[in-house]
mmCIF file of C-alpha atoms and ligand atoms in Angstrom:
data_model
loop_
_atom_site.group_PDB
_atom_site.id
_atom_site.type_symbol
_atom_site.label_atom_id
_atom_site.label_comp_id
_atom_site.label_asym_id
_atom_site.label_seq_id
_atom_site.Cartn_x
_atom_site.Cartn_y
_atom_site.Cartn_z
ATOM 1 C CA UNK A 237 -19.387 3.740 -18.171
ATOM 2 C CA UNK A 238 -16.014 4.237 -16.624
ATOM 3 C CA UNK A 239 -13.343 0.826 -17.340
ATOM 4 C CA UNK A 240 -10.135 2.549 -16.039
ATOM 5 C CA UNK A 241 -8.679 -0.851 -15.618
ATOM 6 C CA UNK A 242 -10.485 -3.197 -18.058
ATOM 7 C CA UNK A 243 -8.307 -6.286 -18.605
ATOM 8 C CA UNK A 244 -5.938 -5.365 -16.247
ATOM 9 C CA UNK A 245 -5.343 -8.153 -12.770
ATOM 10 C CA UNK A 246 -4.347 -6.221 -10.069
ATOM 11 C CA UNK A 247 -2.124 -8.158 -6.915
ATOM 12 C CA UNK A 248 -3.719 -6.549 -2.975
ATOM 13 C CA UNK A 249 -1.500 -7.167 -0.540
ATOM 14 C CA UNK A 250 -3.269 -6.626 3.154
ATOM 15 C CA UNK A 251 -6.878 -6.041 0.406
ATOM 16 C CA UNK A 252 -9.037 -7.766 3.194
ATOM 17 C CA UNK A 253 -9.122 -4.740 5.120
ATOM 18 C CA UNK A 254 -8.611 -1.147 5.576
ATOM 19 C CA UNK A 255 -6.757 1.147 2.568
ATOM 20 C CA UNK A 256 -6.238 -2.290 0.606
ATOM 21 C CA UNK A 257 -9.643 -3.509 1.076
ATOM 22 C CA UNK A 258 -10.776 -0.171 -0.460
ATOM 23 C CA UNK A 259 -8.229 -0.307 -3.492
ATOM 24 C CA UNK A 260 -9.127 -3.492 -4.054
ATOM 25 C CA UNK A 261 -12.861 -2.848 -4.588
ATOM 26 C CA UNK A 262 -12.174 0.775 -6.421
ATOM 27 C CA UNK A 263 -9.984 -1.573 -8.736
ATOM 28 C CA UNK A 264 -13.254 -3.762 -9.444
ATOM 29 C CA UNK A 265 -14.936 -1.063 -9.651
ATOM 30 C CA UNK A 266 -12.969 -0.159 -12.750
ATOM 31 C CA UNK A 267 -12.929 -3.584 -14.372
ATOM 32 C CA UNK A 268 -10.045 -5.143 -12.759
ATOM 33 C CA UNK A 269 -9.932 -8.495 -12.186
ATOM 34 C CA UNK A 270 -8.801 -9.053 -8.674
ATOM 35 C CA UNK A 271 -6.577 -10.597 -6.265
ATOM 36 C CA UNK A 272 -6.725 -9.857 -2.253
ATOM 37 C CA UNK A 273 -4.506 -11.898 0.437
ATOM 38 C CA UNK A 274 -5.103 -12.170 3.988
ATOM 39 C CA UNK A 275 -3.264 -13.098 7.207
ATOM 40 C CA UNK A 276 -5.716 -13.864 9.664
ATOM 41 C CA UNK A 277 -8.324 -11.992 8.687
ATOM 42 C CA UNK A 278 -10.128 -15.044 6.361
ATOM 43 C CA UNK A 279 -13.754 -13.886 6.610
ATOM 44 C CA UNK A 280 -13.069 -10.797 5.541
ATOM 45 C CA UNK A 281 -11.732 -11.490 2.449
ATOM 46 C CA UNK A 282 -13.907 -13.904 1.123
ATOM 47 C CA UNK A 283 -16.436 -11.679 1.741
ATOM 48 C CA UNK A 284 -14.672 -8.679 -0.634
ATOM 49 C CA UNK A 285 -14.754 -11.672 -3.297
ATOM 50 C CA UNK A 286 -18.534 -12.361 -3.095
ATOM 51 C CA UNK A 287 -19.019 -9.086 -3.417
ATOM 52 C CA UNK A 288 -16.584 -8.349 -6.240
ATOM 53 C CA UNK A 289 -18.261 -11.108 -7.587
ATOM 54 C CA UNK A 290 -21.580 -9.423 -7.031
ATOM 55 C CA UNK A 291 -21.121 -7.276 -8.707
ATOM 56 C CA UNK A 292 -20.032 -9.248 -12.034
ATOM 57 C CA UNK A 293 -15.804 -9.101 -11.056
ATOM 58 C CA UNK A 294 -13.705 -11.501 -10.290
ATOM 59 C CA UNK A 295 -11.290 -11.598 -7.590
ATOM 60 C CA UNK A 296 -9.515 -14.853 -5.516
ATOM 61 C CA UNK A 297 -8.188 -14.088 -1.995
ATOM 62 C CA UNK A 298 -5.277 -15.614 -1.306
ATOM 63 C CA UNK A 299 -3.554 -16.556 1.922
ATOM 64 C CA UNK A 300 0.288 -15.252 2.965
ATOM 65 C CA UNK A 301 2.143 -13.543 5.070
ATOM 66 C CA UNK A 302 4.252 -11.117 2.611
ATOM 67 C CA UNK A 303 7.298 -11.979 4.983
ATOM 68 C CA UNK A 304 8.080 -15.458 3.659
ATOM 69 C CA UNK A 305 9.302 -16.048 1.388
ATOM 70 C CA UNK A 306 7.712 -19.363 0.439
ATOM 71 C CA UNK A 307 4.766 -18.262 0.639
ATOM 72 C CA UNK A 308 5.118 -14.802 -1.282
ATOM 73 C CA UNK A 309 6.557 -17.635 -4.598
ATOM 74 C CA UNK A 310 2.947 -19.686 -4.147
ATOM 75 C CA UNK A 311 1.314 -16.040 -3.757
ATOM 76 C CA UNK A 312 2.612 -15.127 -7.736
ATOM 77 C CA UNK A 313 1.983 -18.722 -8.278
ATOM 78 C CA UNK A 314 -1.197 -18.129 -7.400
ATOM 79 C CA UNK A 315 -2.068 -14.672 -9.361
ATOM 80 C CA UNK A 316 -0.983 -16.708 -12.566
ATOM 81 C CA UNK A 317 -2.823 -19.817 -12.816
ATOM 82 C CA UNK A 318 -5.672 -18.115 -11.695
ATOM 83 C CA UNK A 319 -5.555 -14.774 -14.600
ATOM 84 C CA UNK A 320 -2.230 -16.233 -16.126
ATOM 85 C CA UNK A 321 -1.355 -12.784 -15.798
ATOM 86 C CA UNK A 322 0.329 -9.510 -13.871
ATOM 87 C CA UNK A 323 -0.496 -5.819 -15.030
ATOM 88 C CA UNK A 324 -0.607 -3.499 -10.850
ATOM 89 C CA UNK A 325 0.573 -4.331 -7.504
ATOM 90 C CA UNK A 326 0.037 -2.006 -4.585
ATOM 91 C CA UNK A 327 1.709 -3.066 -1.404
ATOM 92 C CA UNK A 328 -0.732 -3.102 1.444
ATOM 93 C CA UNK A 329 -0.315 -5.463 4.170
ATOM 94 C CA UNK A 330 1.146 -3.509 6.720
ATOM 95 C CA UNK A 331 1.412 -3.832 10.703
ATOM 96 C CA UNK A 332 2.741 -1.356 14.299
ATOM 97 C CA UNK A 333 4.349 -2.871 16.893
ATOM 98 C CA UNK A 334 4.620 0.116 19.340
ATOM 99 C CA UNK A 335 6.640 0.739 22.064
ATOM 100 C CA UNK A 336 9.159 2.634 22.951
ATOM 101 C CA UNK A 337 13.015 2.286 21.571
ATOM 102 C CA UNK A 338 14.259 1.843 25.268
ATOM 103 C CA UNK A 339 11.116 -1.308 25.148
ATOM 104 C CA UNK A 340 11.052 -2.628 21.994
ATOM 105 C CA UNK A 341 11.714 -6.367 22.044
ATOM 106 C CA UNK A 342 13.980 -6.945 18.759
ATOM 107 C CA UNK A 343 11.586 -9.742 18.558
ATOM 108 C CA UNK A 344 8.842 -7.153 17.483
ATOM 109 C CA UNK A 345 11.086 -3.858 15.237
ATOM 110 C CA UNK A 346 11.967 -7.672 13.356
ATOM 111 C CA UNK A 347 8.100 -8.245 12.710
ATOM 112 C CA UNK A 348 7.305 -4.835 11.362
ATOM 113 C CA UNK A 349 10.450 -4.131 9.020
ATOM 114 C CA UNK A 350 9.871 -7.891 7.660
ATOM 115 C CA UNK A 351 6.325 -7.158 7.129
ATOM 116 C CA UNK A 352 6.711 -3.584 6.566
ATOM 117 C CA UNK A 353 9.193 -3.273 4.150
ATOM 118 C CA UNK A 354 10.979 -6.348 3.211
ATOM 119 C CA UNK A 355 7.069 -7.911 2.091
ATOM 120 C CA UNK A 356 7.316 -4.923 -0.579
ATOM 121 C CA UNK A 357 11.027 -5.767 -1.516
ATOM 122 C CA UNK A 358 9.770 -9.815 -1.652
ATOM 123 C CA UNK A 359 6.052 -8.461 -4.055
ATOM 124 C CA UNK A 360 8.150 -6.300 -6.335
ATOM 125 C CA UNK A 361 10.879 -9.007 -6.804
ATOM 126 C CA UNK A 362 8.065 -10.781 -7.455
ATOM 127 C CA UNK A 363 6.041 -8.752 -9.706
ATOM 128 C CA UNK A 364 9.050 -6.914 -11.266
ATOM 129 C CA UNK A 365 10.549 -10.569 -12.285
ATOM 130 C CA UNK A 366 7.222 -11.194 -14.291
ATOM 131 C CA UNK A 367 6.757 -7.499 -15.926
ATOM 132 C CA UNK A 368 9.534 -7.570 -17.368
ATOM 133 C CA UNK A 369 9.400 -10.736 -19.353
ATOM 134 C CA UNK A 370 6.683 -8.094 -21.273
ATOM 135 C CA UNK A 371 7.102 -7.046 -24.606
ATOM 136 C CA UNK A 372 7.871 -3.041 -24.429
ATOM 137 C CA UNK A 373 8.725 -0.696 -26.958
ATOM 138 C CA UNK A 374 9.405 3.707 -25.715
ATOM 139 C CA UNK A 375 6.240 4.426 -26.919
ATOM 140 C CA UNK A 376 3.446 2.675 -24.896
ATOM 141 C CA UNK A 377 2.049 2.866 -21.228
ATOM 142 C CA UNK A 378 4.123 0.652 -18.711
ATOM 143 C CA UNK A 379 4.117 -2.807 -18.867
ATOM 144 C CA UNK A 380 3.840 -2.518 -15.740
ATOM 145 C CA UNK A 381 2.743 -0.540 -12.328
ATOM 146 C CA UNK A 382 3.779 -0.994 -8.561
ATOM 147 C CA UNK A 383 2.920 1.387 -5.985
ATOM 148 C CA UNK A 384 3.690 1.223 -1.950
ATOM 149 C CA UNK A 385 1.354 2.105 0.473
ATOM 150 C CA UNK A 386 3.768 3.260 2.663
ATOM 151 C CA UNK A 387 3.129 6.331 4.936
ATOM 152 C CA UNK A 388 3.897 10.261 6.459
ATOM 153 C CA UNK A 389 6.522 8.934 8.301
ATOM 154 C CA UNK A 390 8.339 7.747 5.763
ATOM 155 C CA UNK A 391 9.225 11.809 6.598
ATOM 156 C CA UNK A 392 7.518 12.417 9.760
ATOM 157 C CA UNK A 393 10.063 11.301 12.529
ATOM 158 C CA UNK A 394 7.449 9.669 15.396
ATOM 159 C CA UNK A 395 8.536 8.487 18.884
ATOM 160 C CA UNK A 396 7.122 5.523 20.273
ATOM 161 C CA UNK A 397 6.607 3.443 17.032
ATOM 162 C CA UNK A 398 10.661 3.639 15.661
ATOM 163 C CA UNK A 399 10.453 0.123 14.238
ATOM 164 C CA UNK A 400 7.178 1.192 12.352
ATOM 165 C CA UNK A 401 9.184 4.754 11.325
ATOM 166 C CA UNK A 402 12.016 2.669 10.258
ATOM 167 C CA UNK A 403 10.166 0.422 7.865
ATOM 168 C CA UNK A 404 8.640 3.762 5.570
ATOM 169 C CA UNK A 405 11.770 5.710 5.589
ATOM 170 C CA UNK A 406 13.226 2.601 4.735
ATOM 171 C CA UNK A 407 10.098 1.773 1.412
ATOM 172 C CA UNK A 408 10.848 5.623 0.265
ATOM 173 C CA UNK A 409 14.402 4.970 -0.875
ATOM 174 C CA UNK A 410 13.093 0.749 -2.005
ATOM 175 C CA UNK A 411 10.563 2.518 -3.913
ATOM 176 C CA UNK A 412 13.175 5.438 -5.448
ATOM 177 C CA UNK A 413 16.121 2.795 -6.457
ATOM 178 C CA UNK A 414 13.306 0.271 -7.366
ATOM 179 C CA UNK A 415 11.638 2.752 -9.696
ATOM 180 C CA UNK A 416 15.317 4.292 -11.352
ATOM 181 C CA UNK A 417 16.148 0.180 -12.033
ATOM 182 C CA UNK A 418 12.724 -0.383 -13.293
ATOM 183 C CA UNK A 419 12.327 2.690 -15.509
ATOM 184 C CA UNK A 420 14.877 1.506 -18.773
ATOM 185 C CA UNK A 421 12.056 -1.198 -19.130
ATOM 186 C CA UNK A 422 9.168 1.077 -18.659
ATOM 187 C CA UNK A 423 7.898 -0.020 -15.046
ATOM 188 C CA UNK A 424 6.381 2.378 -12.924
ATOM 189 C CA UNK A 425 7.004 2.890 -8.876
ATOM 190 C CA UNK A 426 5.683 5.543 -7.327
ATOM 191 C CA UNK A 427 4.369 5.198 -3.442
ATOM 192 C CA UNK A 428 1.134 6.795 -1.511
ATOM 193 C CA UNK A 429 1.929 8.638 1.915
ATOM 194 C CA UNK A 430 -1.170 8.806 3.527
ATOM 195 C CA UNK A 431 -1.469 9.903 6.569
ATOM 196 C CA UNK A 432 -4.167 9.500 9.653
ATOM 197 C CA UNK A 433 -6.368 7.371 7.925
ATOM 198 C CA UNK A 434 -9.542 6.064 9.635
ATOM 199 C CA UNK A 435 -8.782 2.214 10.026
ATOM 200 C CA UNK A 436 -8.023 -0.625 12.057
ATOM 201 C CA UNK A 437 -4.331 0.080 13.074
ATOM 202 C CA UNK A 438 -5.457 3.777 14.790
ATOM 203 C CA UNK A 439 -8.688 2.571 15.869
ATOM 204 C CA UNK A 440 -7.114 3.197 19.545
ATOM 205 C CA UNK A 441 -6.973 6.488 18.316
ATOM 206 C CA UNK A 442 -9.943 8.249 15.590
ATOM 207 C CA UNK A 443 -12.404 5.677 18.291
ATOM 208 C CA UNK A 444 -11.556 7.506 21.098
ATOM 209 C CA UNK A 445 -13.332 11.179 21.428
ATOM 210 C CA UNK A 446 -10.108 12.611 23.530
ATOM 211 C CA UNK A 447 -6.925 11.146 21.595
ATOM 212 C CA UNK A 448 -9.763 11.888 18.384
ATOM 213 C CA UNK A 449 -9.839 15.419 19.200
ATOM 214 C CA UNK A 450 -5.289 15.453 19.221
ATOM 215 C CA UNK A 451 -5.468 14.545 16.267
ATOM 216 C CA UNK A 452 -6.772 16.467 14.858
ATOM 217 C CA UNK A 453 -4.930 19.487 15.893
ATOM 218 C CA UNK A 454 -1.943 18.180 13.718
ATOM 219 C CA UNK A 455 -4.122 17.567 10.365
ATOM 220 C CA UNK A 456 -4.684 21.813 8.339
ATOM 221 C CA UNK A 457 -7.086 20.136 6.864
ATOM 222 C CA UNK A 458 -9.770 19.179 9.401
ATOM 223 C CA UNK A 459 -11.045 15.946 9.449
ATOM 224 C CA UNK A 460 -9.519 12.511 9.252
ATOM 225 C CA UNK A 461 -9.112 10.813 6.519
ATOM 226 C CA UNK A 462 -11.556 8.103 5.024
ATOM 227 C CA UNK A 463 -9.259 4.403 2.846
ATOM 228 C CA UNK A 464 -11.216 6.006 -0.486
ATOM 229 C CA UNK A 465 -8.816 9.499 0.019
ATOM 230 C CA UNK A 466 -6.163 6.657 -0.830
ATOM 231 C CA UNK A 467 -8.307 4.067 -2.904
ATOM 232 C CA UNK A 468 -8.397 7.358 -5.157
ATOM 233 C CA UNK A 469 -4.637 8.140 -6.027
ATOM 234 C CA UNK A 470 -4.562 4.499 -5.881
ATOM 235 C CA UNK A 471 -6.861 3.925 -9.523
ATOM 236 C CA UNK A 472 -4.137 7.228 -11.122
ATOM 237 C CA UNK A 473 -1.748 5.574 -10.249
ATOM 238 C CA UNK A 474 -2.146 2.464 -11.822
ATOM 239 C CA UNK A 475 -4.285 4.170 -14.775
ATOM 240 C CA UNK A 476 -3.021 5.751 -17.420
ATOM 241 C CA UNK A 477 -3.771 7.983 -16.734
ATOM 242 C CA UNK A 478 -0.896 8.338 -14.793
ATOM 243 C CA UNK A 479 1.934 7.551 -16.606
ATOM 244 C CA UNK A 480 4.748 9.276 -17.064
ATOM 245 C CA UNK A 481 4.397 9.421 -13.081
ATOM 246 C CA UNK A 482 7.185 7.133 -11.389
ATOM 247 C CA UNK A 483 9.359 7.079 -8.325
ATOM 248 C CA UNK A 484 7.196 9.479 -6.661
ATOM 249 C CA UNK A 485 6.218 9.271 -3.053
ATOM 250 C CA UNK A 486 2.304 10.952 -3.074
ATOM 251 C CA UNK A 487 1.082 12.481 0.159
ATOM 252 C CA UNK A 488 -3.205 11.972 1.358
ATOM 253 C CA UNK A 489 -2.782 13.020 4.512
ATOM 254 C CA UNK A 490 -5.509 16.828 4.791
ATOM 255 C CA UNK A 491 -1.359 18.818 5.198
ATOM 256 C CA UNK A 492 -0.003 16.675 8.421
ATOM 257 C CA UNK A 493 3.443 16.793 6.443
ATOM 258 C CA UNK A 494 3.033 20.779 6.542
ATOM 259 C CA UNK A 495 3.973 21.359 9.720
ATOM 260 C CA UNK A 496 0.897 22.660 11.592
ATOM 261 C CA UNK A 497 2.727 23.573 14.423
ATOM 262 C CA UNK A 498 4.451 26.403 13.097
ATOM 263 C CA UNK A 499 0.621 28.255 11.633
ATOM 264 C CA UNK A 500 1.180 30.339 14.449
ATOM 265 C CA UNK A 501 4.234 29.503 15.880
ATOM 266 C CA UNK A 502 8.245 30.240 15.083
HETATM 267 C C1 BGC B 873 -0.261 4.951 10.981
HETATM 268 C C2 BGC B 873 -1.415 5.387 11.747
HETATM 269 C C3 BGC B 873 -1.599 7.895 11.731
HETATM 270 C C4 BGC B 873 -1.233 8.281 10.855
HETATM 271 C C5 BGC B 873 0.043 8.960 11.225
HETATM 272 C C6 BGC B 873 -0.131 5.399 10.104
HETATM 273 O O1 BGC B 873 1.114 5.744 8.678
HETATM 274 O O2 BGC B 873 -0.428 3.411 10.288
HETATM 275 O O3 BGC B 873 -1.635 5.065 13.045
HETATM 276 O O4 BGC B 873 -2.527 7.967 12.396
HETATM 277 O O5 BGC B 873 0.590 7.101 9.779
HETATM 278 O O6 BGC B 873 0.751 9.217 11.948
#
């Protein structure tokens, strides 16, 4: 049996739905011990924990708003109380609150920055504090691994979504600066930037025939992505097979970042 993450502990924020859920299930199938967080979706989170347990794996769900420092500290204490260790952090808790710039409230600006960017900072900081205490030497593989789920909108501007695009642009530099700072400690930090993936965040688009057709014009590869497309890469980045990769963003977007408008124009 393949178990690329056996004896590893993985914390996946936002693991109760969408991309985070797919990553949690994938990691569990590869032998990892799992912690997922949820904010409002307790039933969904419990269902994932049960699913993993029924497959012979280990998982817990912890309620946490990743933008609140005290809750993040409690979350990490819950991880250590349960497993006495941590090897992989995947930051996947995120949201959109869309509006035109001129109509965007400060509240909606702050909410998105707080969860999508400050939440990543808080979790990465706590994970790093722990990883740094682990014994390491130059010849071994990473002692800690941080993966940020970002977005193609860390480089593609998106009108009507300035808060979201700014948060993801921030994640790009958070990732690189953190990767630089932590590399000497044998801690790897990378981002995965998905394009349009079928989750709740964009259900209003892919579940509508007309909007879905328009969306496909932005995807040269001709299909909307699935959470498992992202989970496959998240597994590679968490495993020792990618041990020499740090400070990188990998796009999982069916070519969305290839500027498809230039296919027959320009
Ligand atoms: C957003 C989705 C969007 C996709 C491509 C993602 O980061 O969350 O709503 O469909 O980018 O634009």
